[in-house]
Short mmCIF file of C-alpha atoms in Angstrom, two decimals:
data_model
loop_
_atom_site.label_atom_id
_atom_site.label_comp_id
_atom_site.label_asym_id
_atom_site.label_seq_id
_atom_site.Cartn_x
_atom_site.Cartn_y
_atom_site.Cartn_z
CA PRO A 1 0.00 0.00 0.00
CA PRO A 2 1.07 3.66 -0.38
CA THR A 3 3.34 5.07 2.31
CA VAL A 4 4.22 8.63 3.28
CA VAL A 5 7.70 9.72 2.14
CA PRO A 6 9.47 10.62 5.40
CA GLY A 7 10.72 14.14 6.02
CA LEU A 8 8.79 15.82 3.20
CA THR A 9 6.21 18.50 3.90
CA GLY A 10 5.00 21.45 1.87
CA VAL A 11 5.51 19.66 -1.44
CA THR A 12 3.99 21.40 -4.49
CA ALA A 13 5.20 19.15 -7.34
CA VAL A 14 6.76 15.73 -7.90
CA ALA A 15 8.57 14.03 -10.79
CA ALA A 16 9.68 10.43 -11.33
CA GLY A 17 12.68 9.32 -13.37
CA SER A 18 14.05 5.82 -13.92
CA GLY A 19 14.66 4.58 -10.40
CA PHE A 20 14.70 8.00 -8.74
CA SER A 21 12.27 10.69 -7.68
CA LEU A 22 12.13 14.47 -7.21
CA ALA A 23 9.96 16.71 -5.07
CA LEU A 24 9.60 20.50 -5.16
CA LYS A 25 8.79 22.16 -1.86
CA SER A 26 6.91 25.42 -1.35
CA ASP A 27 10.13 27.11 -0.22
CA GLY A 28 11.64 26.59 -3.71
CA THR A 29 14.02 23.80 -2.76
CA VAL A 30 14.22 20.46 -4.58
CA TRP A 31 14.56 17.11 -2.83
CA SER A 32 15.55 13.77 -4.37
CA TRP A 33 15.88 10.08 -3.53
CA GLY A 34 16.55 6.72 -5.20
CA SER A 35 19.14 5.70 -7.76
CA ASN A 36 22.13 8.03 -8.13
CA GLY A 37 24.62 6.26 -10.38
CA THR A 38 25.08 9.30 -12.64
CA GLY A 39 24.45 12.05 -10.08
CA GLN A 40 20.77 12.47 -10.92
CA LEU A 41 19.97 13.18 -7.25
CA GLY A 42 22.09 16.33 -7.44
CA ASP A 43 23.59 16.05 -3.95
CA ASN A 44 27.22 16.04 -5.12
CA THR A 45 27.57 12.28 -4.60
CA LEU A 46 27.00 9.08 -6.55
CA LEU A 47 25.39 7.34 -3.58
CA ASN A 48 21.86 5.96 -3.74
CA HIS A 49 19.46 7.34 -1.13
CA SER A 50 16.37 5.69 0.31
CA ALA A 51 15.18 8.94 1.92
CA PRO A 52 14.90 12.47 0.48
CA ALA A 53 17.89 14.82 0.54
CA ALA A 54 18.12 18.38 -0.72
CA VAL A 55 19.58 19.02 -4.17
CA THR A 56 22.79 20.98 -3.66
CA GLY A 57 22.61 24.78 -3.96
CA LEU A 58 19.23 24.94 -5.67
CA THR A 59 16.66 27.51 -4.47
CA GLY A 60 13.89 29.57 -6.01
CA VAL A 61 12.64 26.64 -8.13
CA THR A 62 9.12 26.72 -9.57
CA ASP A 63 9.07 23.61 -11.80
CA ILE A 64 10.81 20.22 -11.99
CA SER A 65 11.03 17.34 -14.46
CA ALA A 66 12.86 14.01 -14.45
CA GLY A 67 14.40 12.13 -17.37
CA PHE A 68 15.89 8.65 -17.51
CA ALA A 69 18.99 9.50 -15.47
CA HIS A 70 19.00 13.30 -15.41
CA SER A 71 16.93 16.00 -13.76
CA LEU A 72 15.66 19.46 -14.73
CA ALA A 73 14.55 22.43 -12.67
CA ARG A 74 13.22 25.84 -13.69
CA LYS A 75 13.68 28.78 -11.37
CA GLY A 76 11.34 31.71 -10.93
CA ASP A 77 13.75 33.91 -12.90
CA GLY A 78 13.33 31.63 -15.94
CA SER A 79 16.74 30.01 -15.69
CA VAL A 80 16.90 26.24 -16.26
CA TRP A 81 19.21 23.92 -14.35
CA ALA A 82 20.13 20.29 -15.01
CA TRP A 83 22.14 17.53 -13.35
CA GLY A 84 22.94 13.85 -13.76
CA SER A 85 23.77 11.92 -16.92
CA ASN A 86 25.04 13.96 -19.85
CA SER A 87 26.16 11.36 -22.36
CA TYR A 88 23.67 12.74 -24.89
CA GLY A 89 24.16 16.42 -24.02
CA GLN A 90 20.95 16.40 -21.99
CA LEU A 91 22.32 18.86 -19.41
CA GLY A 92 22.39 21.55 -22.10
CA ASN A 93 25.65 23.17 -21.01
CA ASN A 94 27.65 22.54 -24.19
CA THR A 95 29.51 19.57 -22.68
CA SER A 96 29.08 15.82 -22.34
CA ALA A 97 30.31 15.71 -18.74
CA THR A 98 28.09 14.18 -16.07
CA SER A 99 27.33 16.56 -13.19
CA LYS A 100 26.52 15.62 -9.60
CA VAL A 101 25.25 19.15 -8.91
CA PRO A 102 22.96 21.46 -10.92
CA VAL A 103 24.49 23.31 -13.89
CA GLN A 104 22.77 26.05 -15.84
CA VAL A 105 21.39 25.30 -19.30
CA VAL A 106 22.88 27.71 -21.82
CA GLY A 107 20.82 29.84 -24.18
CA LEU A 108 19.64 29.27 -27.72
CA GLY A 109 22.64 28.63 -29.94
CA GLY A 110 24.92 28.47 -26.91
CA VAL A 111 24.87 32.21 -26.18
CA GLY A 112 23.76 33.51 -22.79
CA THR A 113 21.29 31.57 -20.66
CA LEU A 114 17.89 30.08 -21.30
CA SER A 115 14.85 31.90 -19.86
CA ALA A 116 11.98 29.43 -19.82
CA THR A 117 8.32 29.36 -18.87
CA ALA A 118 7.94 25.56 -19.19
CA ILE A 119 10.22 22.50 -19.26
CA SER A 120 9.90 18.80 -19.97
CA ALA A 121 12.58 16.11 -19.60
CA GLY A 122 12.53 13.10 -21.90
CA VAL A 123 14.60 9.96 -21.68
CA TYR A 124 17.68 11.53 -23.30
CA HIS A 125 16.44 14.94 -24.47
CA ASN A 126 14.59 17.97 -23.15
CA LEU A 127 12.12 20.61 -24.29
CA ALA A 128 11.57 24.16 -23.06
CA LEU A 129 9.25 27.04 -23.89
CA SER A 130 11.33 30.22 -24.02
CA GLY A 131 9.96 33.61 -24.97
CA GLY A 132 7.05 31.93 -26.72
CA ALA A 133 9.36 29.71 -28.79
CA VAL A 134 10.08 26.00 -28.32
CA VAL A 135 13.69 24.85 -27.98
CA ALA A 136 15.21 21.40 -27.48
CA TRP A 137 18.54 19.82 -26.58
CA GLY A 138 20.16 16.44 -25.98
CA SER A 139 19.78 13.31 -28.09
CA ASP A 140 18.55 13.79 -31.65
CA ILE A 141 18.97 10.19 -32.75
CA ASN A 142 15.32 10.04 -33.82
CA GLY A 143 14.83 13.69 -34.77
CA GLN A 144 13.25 14.50 -31.41
CA LEU A 145 14.89 17.94 -31.30
CA GLY A 146 12.64 18.91 -34.20
CA ASP A 147 14.96 21.38 -35.91
CA ASN A 148 14.47 19.72 -39.32
CA LEU A 149 18.02 18.38 -39.40
CA ALA A 150 18.61 14.63 -39.73
CA ARG A 151 21.81 14.84 -37.70
CA ILE A 152 21.26 11.45 -35.98
CA SER A 153 23.51 12.58 -33.14
CA VAL A 154 23.30 14.89 -30.13
CA ASN A 155 23.16 18.60 -29.48
CA PRO A 156 24.45 19.70 -26.05
CA ALA A 157 22.82 23.16 -26.18
CA PRO A 158 19.29 24.30 -27.03
CA VAL A 159 18.27 24.56 -30.69
CA GLN A 160 15.14 26.10 -32.15
CA VAL A 161 12.35 23.66 -32.97
CA SER A 162 11.34 24.19 -36.60
CA GLY A 163 8.18 26.23 -37.08
CA LEU A 164 7.72 26.91 -33.37
CA THR A 165 9.38 30.30 -33.13
CA ALA A 166 7.74 33.04 -31.07
CA PRO A 167 4.85 33.42 -30.89
CA SER A 168 4.41 29.68 -31.31
CA GLY A 169 1.07 29.46 -29.56
CA VAL A 170 2.38 26.48 -27.59
CA SER A 171 1.03 26.14 -24.05
CA ALA A 172 2.44 22.77 -22.91
CA LEU A 173 5.24 20.35 -23.78
CA ALA A 174 5.98 16.66 -23.26
CA ALA A 175 9.21 14.82 -24.05
CA GLY A 176 9.24 11.03 -24.33
CA ASN A 177 11.62 8.30 -25.41
CA GLY A 178 12.66 9.61 -28.81
CA GLN A 179 9.58 11.70 -29.53
CA SER A 180 8.28 15.14 -28.54
CA LEU A 181 4.83 16.69 -28.21
CA ALA A 182 3.55 20.26 -28.11
CA LEU A 183 0.03 21.40 -27.23
CA LYS A 184 -1.12 24.68 -28.77
CA THR A 185 -3.65 27.09 -27.32
CA ASP A 186 -6.09 26.27 -30.13
CA GLY A 187 -6.24 22.67 -28.86
CA THR A 188 -4.14 21.12 -31.63
CA VAL A 189 -1.21 18.82 -30.89
CA LEU A 190 2.09 18.64 -32.78
CA ALA A 191 4.51 15.70 -32.66
CA TRP A 192 7.98 14.90 -34.01
CA GLY A 193 10.76 12.34 -33.67
CA ASP A 194 10.57 8.55 -33.55
CA ASN A 195 7.44 7.04 -35.09
CA ALA A 196 8.25 3.34 -35.32
CA PHE A 197 5.11 2.46 -33.37
CA GLY A 198 2.91 5.25 -34.71
CA GLN A 199 3.53 7.38 -31.61
CA LEU A 200 3.37 10.61 -33.62
CA GLY A 201 -0.28 9.98 -34.37
CA ASP A 202 -0.11 11.05 -38.00
CA ASN A 203 -1.39 7.79 -39.53
CA THR A 204 2.14 6.78 -40.56
CA THR A 205 5.20 5.16 -39.04
CA THR A 206 7.54 7.69 -40.65
CA ARG A 207 10.08 9.43 -38.45
CA ARG A 208 9.72 13.21 -38.52
CA PHE A 209 12.46 15.79 -38.02
CA ALA A 210 10.04 18.71 -37.63
CA PRO A 211 6.65 19.10 -35.91
CA ALA A 212 3.56 17.75 -37.68
CA PRO A 213 -0.08 17.76 -36.51
CA VAL A 214 -1.52 14.76 -34.71
CA VAL A 215 -4.56 13.82 -36.79
CA GLY A 216 -8.07 14.22 -35.44
CA LEU A 217 -7.13 16.32 -32.40
CA SER A 218 -8.49 19.85 -31.97
#
């Protein structure tokens, strides 16, 4: 049966990765527990934890998201922070180095810093809404970054998703295992990336490198 996680009160949001969990408290701190083999708990160790511990040096957080073995947090000032596995550039800091503590995601094209209003962590890639535009970084093996380039590699800094420049009309994002989704304010849904199982919802199994409408949704 469900049990209460010890030591956590005032929680406003939770996120679950692969074998680890995150919680955002009302005071803007982030707490983590579970598997920590790549530093995804963000406590400057590689030790697993069976009880929550605070993520090192992270305050003022308003949103969290968990990937396969990395974590994302968005602060109230719009800055985005990431920690954990970085083998696919999913930390967005122009490196491939794993980090046991939060590092700031750099800005579009690698200049400055990213100011976001929404984030979503996928298995090996991430999405963010920034200034009304959608950006993505990390693995692009299936075109899930959506910048219309069949690079079949990685991008360790945010790139612009094709056709979703400001004002994109996007209100929500979701990143999966090789595919990405965007919900627009008019109720339509766009999808791109891996489509081997028809997960893009476009009546095909064709991989897409740029957003395309999901059929029948409005």
